[in-house]
mmCIF file of C-alpha atoms in Angstrom:
data_model
loop_
_atom_site.group_PDB
_atom_site.id
_atom_site.type_symbol
_atom_site.label_atom_id
_atom_site.label_comp_id
_atom_site.label_asym_id
_atom_site.label_seq_id
_atom_site.Cartn_x
_atom_site.Cartn_y
_atom_site.Cartn_z
ATOM 1 C CA GLN A 1 116.706 27.678 -14.795
ATOM 2 C CA ILE A 2 115.253 25.589 -17.593
ATOM 3 C CA THR A 3 117.579 24.805 -20.477
ATOM 4 C CA LEU A 4 117.535 22.437 -23.430
ATOM 5 C CA LYS A 5 120.430 21.480 -25.657
ATOM 6 C CA GLU A 6 120.428 19.566 -28.915
ATOM 7 C CA SER A 7 123.273 17.300 -29.956
ATOM 8 C CA GLY A 8 124.035 14.952 -32.806
ATOM 9 C CA PRO A 9 125.623 14.861 -36.245
ATOM 10 C CA THR A 10 125.842 18.047 -38.268
ATOM 11 C CA LEU A 11 126.318 16.249 -41.572
ATOM 12 C CA VAL A 12 124.381 13.236 -42.806
ATOM 13 C CA LYS A 13 124.117 11.604 -46.203
ATOM 14 C CA PRO A 14 120.895 11.148 -48.146
ATOM 15 C CA THR A 15 118.941 7.992 -47.211
ATOM 16 C CA GLN A 16 120.664 7.788 -43.814
ATOM 17 C CA THR A 17 118.882 7.978 -40.476
ATOM 18 C CA LEU A 18 119.316 11.138 -38.433
ATOM 19 C CA THR A 19 119.380 10.787 -34.651
ATOM 20 C CA LEU A 20 119.350 13.880 -32.444
ATOM 21 C CA THR A 21 119.295 14.106 -28.669
ATOM 22 C CA CYS A 22 117.758 16.843 -26.568
ATOM 23 C CA ALA A 23 119.177 17.034 -23.049
ATOM 24 C CA VAL A 24 117.103 19.084 -20.644
ATOM 25 C CA SER A 25 117.872 20.592 -17.260
ATOM 26 C CA GLY A 26 115.806 22.482 -14.737
ATOM 27 C CA PHE A 27 112.828 20.161 -15.122
ATOM 28 C CA SER A 28 112.097 16.464 -15.414
ATOM 29 C CA ILE A 29 110.606 14.983 -18.554
ATOM 30 C CA ASN A 30 108.711 12.674 -16.213
ATOM 31 C CA PHE A 31 106.934 15.592 -14.556
ATOM 32 C CA GLY A 32 103.203 15.684 -15.165
ATOM 33 C CA GLY A 33 102.026 17.946 -17.950
ATOM 34 C CA VAL A 34 105.436 18.426 -19.533
ATOM 35 C CA GLY A 35 106.219 17.822 -23.171
ATOM 36 C CA VAL A 36 109.357 18.246 -25.265
ATOM 37 C CA GLY A 37 108.810 19.062 -28.889
ATOM 38 C CA TRP A 38 111.033 19.087 -31.957
ATOM 39 C CA ILE A 39 110.864 21.901 -34.473
ATOM 40 C CA ARG A 40 113.099 22.445 -37.475
ATOM 41 C CA GLN A 41 113.814 25.492 -39.570
ATOM 42 C CA PRO A 42 115.269 25.310 -43.071
ATOM 43 C CA PRO A 43 117.694 28.130 -43.876
ATOM 44 C CA GLY A 44 115.769 31.349 -44.469
ATOM 45 C CA LYS A 45 112.387 29.730 -43.878
ATOM 46 C CA SER A 46 109.852 29.507 -41.093
ATOM 47 C CA PRO A 47 109.838 26.848 -38.372
ATOM 48 C CA GLU A 48 108.161 23.499 -38.978
ATOM 49 C CA TRP A 49 106.808 21.391 -36.129
ATOM 50 C CA LEU A 50 107.976 17.784 -36.224
ATOM 51 C CA GLY A 51 106.580 16.119 -33.151
ATOM 52 C CA ILE A 52 106.349 15.992 -29.386
ATOM 53 C CA PHE A 53 107.010 13.570 -26.533
ATOM 54 C CA TYR A 54 104.953 13.873 -23.372
ATOM 55 C CA TRP A 55 105.735 13.011 -19.752
ATOM 56 C CA ASP A 56 103.366 10.031 -19.943
ATOM 57 C CA ASP A 57 105.165 8.609 -23.022
ATOM 58 C CA ASP A 58 102.450 9.850 -25.366
ATOM 59 C CA GLN A 59 103.702 11.144 -28.701
ATOM 60 C CA ARG A 60 102.287 13.284 -31.503
ATOM 61 C CA TYR A 61 103.769 13.787 -34.941
ATOM 62 C CA SER A 62 103.420 16.064 -37.919
ATOM 63 C CA PRO A 63 101.062 14.316 -40.361
ATOM 64 C CA SER A 64 103.412 14.908 -43.288
ATOM 65 C CA LEU A 65 106.435 13.382 -41.532
ATOM 66 C CA ARG A 66 104.840 10.812 -39.249
ATOM 67 C CA SER A 67 106.054 7.824 -41.247
ATOM 68 C CA ARG A 68 109.693 8.904 -40.884
ATOM 69 C CA LEU A 69 109.792 10.099 -37.289
ATOM 70 C CA THR A 70 110.176 8.492 -33.899
ATOM 71 C CA ILE A 71 110.605 10.370 -30.644
ATOM 72 C CA THR A 72 111.630 8.462 -27.548
ATOM 73 C CA LYS A 73 112.716 9.182 -24.010
ATOM 74 C CA ASP A 74 116.349 9.130 -22.925
ATOM 75 C CA THR A 75 116.009 8.655 -19.204
ATOM 76 C CA SER A 76 119.767 8.558 -18.579
ATOM 77 C CA ARG A 77 120.103 12.109 -19.924
ATOM 78 C CA ASN A 78 116.724 13.389 -18.810
ATOM 79 C CA GLY A 79 115.930 14.111 -22.444
ATOM 80 C CA VAL A 80 114.321 12.948 -25.623
ATOM 81 C CA VAL A 81 115.667 11.510 -28.851
ATOM 82 C CA LEU A 82 114.461 12.312 -32.358
ATOM 83 C CA ARG A 83 114.976 9.740 -35.075
ATOM 84 C CA MET A 84 114.291 10.626 -38.710
ATOM 85 C CA THR A 85 114.704 7.959 -41.339
ATOM 86 C CA ASN A 86 115.603 8.259 -45.013
ATOM 87 C CA VAL A 87 116.799 11.860 -44.910
ATOM 88 C CA ASP A 88 116.901 13.963 -48.044
ATOM 89 C CA LEU A 89 118.467 17.280 -49.062
ATOM 90 C CA VAL A 90 115.243 19.084 -48.086
ATOM 91 C CA ASP A 91 115.735 17.953 -44.482
ATOM 92 C CA THR A 92 118.645 20.359 -44.149
ATOM 93 C CA GLY A 93 118.022 22.945 -41.450
ATOM 94 C CA THR A 94 118.374 23.900 -37.820
ATOM 95 C CA TYR A 95 116.700 21.431 -35.493
ATOM 96 C CA TYR A 96 115.392 22.709 -32.185
ATOM 97 C CA CYS A 97 113.887 21.053 -29.164
ATOM 98 C CA ALA A 98 111.593 23.063 -26.933
ATOM 99 C CA ARG A 99 109.534 22.596 -23.801
ATOM 100 C CA THR A 100 105.783 22.932 -23.559
ATOM 101 C CA SER A 101 103.441 22.747 -20.613
ATOM 102 C CA SER A 102 100.453 22.263 -22.865
ATOM 103 C CA ASP A 103 98.830 18.885 -22.255
ATOM 104 C CA ASP A 104 97.797 18.647 -25.907
ATOM 105 C CA ILE A 105 99.787 20.782 -28.300
ATOM 106 C CA LEU A 106 97.416 19.830 -31.120
ATOM 107 C CA ARG A 107 94.650 21.702 -29.322
ATOM 108 C CA GLY A 108 96.757 24.674 -28.293
ATOM 109 C CA GLY A 109 99.894 25.653 -26.490
ATOM 110 C CA TRP A 110 103.236 27.207 -27.055
ATOM 111 C CA PHE A 111 106.891 26.267 -26.935
ATOM 112 C CA GLY A 112 109.403 27.799 -24.595
ATOM 113 C CA PRO A 113 112.166 27.830 -23.844
ATOM 114 C CA TRP A 114 113.901 26.502 -26.935
ATOM 115 C CA GLY A 115 117.326 24.981 -27.203
ATOM 116 C CA GLN A 116 120.035 26.785 -29.147
ATOM 117 C CA GLY A 117 119.436 24.503 -32.122
ATOM 118 C CA ILE A 118 121.741 22.328 -34.170
ATOM 119 C CA LEU A 119 122.330 22.885 -37.870
ATOM 120 C CA VAL A 120 122.043 19.626 -39.765
ATOM 121 C CA THR A 121 123.162 19.473 -43.374
ATOM 122 C CA VAL A 122 122.117 16.637 -45.633
ATOM 123 C CA SER A 123 124.633 16.196 -48.400
ATOM 124 C CA SER A 124 126.370 13.407 -50.232
ATOM 125 C CA ASN B 1 95.240 21.708 -43.925
ATOM 126 C CA LEU B 2 95.790 24.655 -41.666
ATOM 127 C CA LEU B 3 97.658 27.559 -43.225
ATOM 128 C CA LEU B 4 98.717 30.735 -41.432
ATOM 129 C CA THR B 5 99.486 33.699 -43.683
ATOM 130 C CA GLN B 6 101.669 36.620 -42.610
ATOM 131 C CA PRO B 7 103.038 39.592 -44.541
ATOM 132 C CA HIS B 8 106.572 38.889 -45.676
ATOM 133 C CA SER B 9 108.016 42.125 -44.374
ATOM 134 C CA MET B 10 107.124 45.366 -42.633
ATOM 135 C CA SER B 11 109.025 48.479 -41.669
ATOM 136 C CA GLU B 12 108.361 51.405 -39.390
ATOM 137 C CA PHE B 13 110.160 54.170 -37.574
ATOM 138 C CA PRO B 14 111.163 54.112 -33.909
ATOM 139 C CA GLY B 15 108.419 55.219 -31.591
ATOM 140 C CA LYS B 16 105.679 54.265 -34.031
ATOM 141 C CA THR B 17 103.215 51.362 -33.891
ATOM 142 C CA VAL B 18 103.216 48.340 -36.179
ATOM 143 C CA SER B 19 100.584 45.611 -36.575
ATOM 144 C CA ILE B 20 101.665 42.209 -37.917
ATOM 145 C CA SER B 21 98.759 40.101 -39.150
ATOM 146 C CA CYS B 22 98.298 36.340 -39.142
ATOM 147 C CA THR B 23 95.320 34.945 -41.044
ATOM 148 C CA ARG B 24 94.181 31.338 -40.836
ATOM 149 C CA ASN B 25 92.364 29.549 -43.625
ATOM 150 C CA SER B 26 90.316 27.240 -41.403
ATOM 151 C CA GLY B 27 89.120 26.985 -37.834
ATOM 152 C CA THR B 28 89.178 29.936 -35.480
ATOM 153 C CA PHE B 29 91.574 31.489 -33.011
ATOM 154 C CA ALA B 30 88.778 31.283 -30.462
ATOM 155 C CA GLY B 31 89.000 27.520 -30.705
ATOM 156 C CA ASP B 32 92.738 27.169 -31.295
ATOM 157 C CA TYR B 33 94.782 29.974 -29.800
ATOM 158 C CA VAL B 34 97.532 31.891 -31.567
ATOM 159 C CA GLN B 35 101.072 32.152 -30.231
ATOM 160 C CA TRP B 36 103.690 34.689 -31.321
ATOM 161 C CA TYR B 37 107.459 34.280 -31.418
ATOM 162 C CA GLN B 38 110.303 36.709 -31.962
ATOM 163 C CA GLN B 39 113.472 35.462 -33.601
ATOM 164 C CA ARG B 40 116.621 37.500 -33.894
ATOM 165 C CA PRO B 41 119.366 36.471 -36.351
ATOM 166 C CA GLY B 42 121.314 33.479 -35.172
ATOM 167 C CA SER B 43 119.033 32.811 -32.212
ATOM 168 C CA ALA B 44 116.159 30.484 -31.431
ATOM 169 C CA PRO B 45 112.602 31.836 -31.389
ATOM 170 C CA THR B 46 111.298 33.154 -28.088
ATOM 171 C CA ILE B 47 107.665 33.533 -27.122
ATOM 172 C CA VAL B 48 106.353 37.092 -26.922
ATOM 173 C CA MET B 49 102.597 36.449 -26.667
ATOM 174 C CA TYR B 50 100.731 33.230 -25.929
ATOM 175 C CA ASP B 51 97.171 31.912 -25.834
ATOM 176 C CA ASN B 52 95.943 34.794 -27.969
ATOM 177 C CA ASN B 53 96.594 37.732 -25.663
ATOM 178 C CA GLN B 54 98.702 36.562 -22.729
ATOM 179 C CA ARG B 55 102.077 38.186 -22.195
ATOM 180 C CA PRO B 56 104.947 36.206 -20.650
ATOM 181 C CA SER B 57 106.833 37.801 -17.804
ATOM 182 C CA GLY B 58 109.652 39.930 -19.089
ATOM 183 C CA VAL B 59 107.887 40.939 -22.300
ATOM 184 C CA PRO B 60 107.051 44.663 -22.245
ATOM 185 C CA ASP B 61 103.433 45.754 -22.399
ATOM 186 C CA ARG B 62 104.234 47.430 -25.724
ATOM 187 C CA PHE B 63 103.370 43.993 -27.158
ATOM 188 C CA THR B 64 99.663 43.198 -27.479
ATOM 189 C CA VAL B 65 97.444 41.007 -29.650
ATOM 190 C CA SER B 66 94.153 41.738 -31.329
ATOM 191 C CA ILE B 67 91.841 39.047 -32.677
ATOM 192 C CA ASP B 68 89.411 39.758 -35.524
ATOM 193 C CA SER B 69 86.958 36.884 -35.773
ATOM 194 C CA SER B 70 85.288 38.360 -38.855
ATOM 195 C CA SER B 71 88.469 37.955 -40.896
ATOM 196 C CA ASN B 72 89.809 34.992 -38.907
ATOM 197 C CA SER B 73 92.973 36.901 -38.236
ATOM 198 C CA ALA B 74 95.181 37.848 -35.324
ATOM 199 C CA SER B 75 97.507 40.808 -35.142
ATOM 200 C CA LEU B 76 100.595 41.311 -33.056
ATOM 201 C CA ILE B 77 100.728 45.006 -32.233
ATOM 202 C CA ILE B 78 104.005 46.543 -31.156
ATOM 203 C CA SER B 79 103.787 50.125 -29.966
ATOM 204 C CA GLY B 80 106.607 52.519 -29.192
ATOM 205 C CA LEU B 81 108.889 50.661 -31.586
ATOM 206 C CA GLN B 82 112.497 50.297 -30.530
ATOM 207 C CA THR B 83 115.485 49.293 -32.610
ATOM 208 C CA ASP B 84 115.705 46.177 -30.461
ATOM 209 C CA ASP B 85 112.337 45.043 -31.860
ATOM 210 C CA GLU B 86 113.883 44.447 -35.263
ATOM 211 C CA ALA B 87 113.497 40.698 -35.813
ATOM 212 C CA ASP B 88 111.461 38.004 -37.533
ATOM 213 C CA TYR B 89 108.039 37.336 -36.016
ATOM 214 C CA TYR B 90 106.129 34.078 -36.388
ATOM 215 C CA CYS B 91 102.599 33.156 -35.440
ATOM 216 C CA GLN B 92 101.751 29.583 -34.486
ATOM 217 C CA SER B 93 98.488 27.747 -34.009
ATOM 218 C CA SER B 94 96.970 24.283 -34.335
ATOM 219 C CA ASP B 95 93.886 22.552 -35.705
ATOM 220 C CA GLY B 96 93.671 19.319 -33.775
ATOM 221 C CA ASN B 97 95.797 17.534 -36.333
ATOM 222 C CA ASN B 98 98.929 19.620 -36.727
ATOM 223 C CA VAL B 99 100.903 22.474 -35.244
ATOM 224 C CA VAL B 100 101.560 25.152 -37.833
ATOM 225 C CA PHE B 101 103.787 28.203 -37.996
ATOM 226 C CA GLY B 102 103.141 31.174 -40.212
ATOM 227 C CA GLY B 103 105.607 32.119 -42.929
ATOM 228 C CA GLY B 104 107.082 34.851 -40.768
ATOM 229 C CA THR B 105 107.301 38.634 -40.979
ATOM 230 C CA LYS B 106 110.616 40.427 -41.098
ATOM 231 C CA LEU B 107 110.245 43.643 -39.109
ATOM 232 C CA THR B 108 112.661 46.433 -39.888
ATOM 233 C CA VAL B 109 112.890 49.418 -37.570
ATOM 234 C CA LEU B 110 114.043 52.262 -39.790
#
């Protein structure tokens, strides 16, 4: 059974760096064709794609957030890590990681399954 | 920039059929497929249709997708509505530069 689980702080202050970890089970992030993406959802709004990390260490990012995002591999936990710098109040929301078997999500593909999500609040 | 537009809300009675539209402002669904997710309150989205008209295992065949190339839109069609279908539905697609979700449609089963 494939599962993903997000972990990290639930409260961060403006200008700080947010670091979230996605631990996966039931598949290896080193397996060919696999990608783990990050998607966030502000309260009451639709999901927003942030970026993706592929099995071959390739990464893709949302154009609007690229300058603030880094996604890396956490081999010890068979997962990926999302780092978002200089957070602001508008970054408040539920952050999800999700698996894709698409080899290029920018040309098509879907996410599933998703983790349960972690609600991150940005507040001073 | 790619934009996917969905109706904010829809409602229908049990047993009836509802069609949720998703219109893109650039590109085509023939070139960049549409995906559909269902999200119930307090839960993560789950895929209900992928790559335009493919149905994942476990999703009932009451769920189908229609593509209208003339209006550059896709529609998620749910027939034989059940109370369990009440949820938010999101379309998702890409344009080679970004992955975009629609604004979502809140479906109420009356």
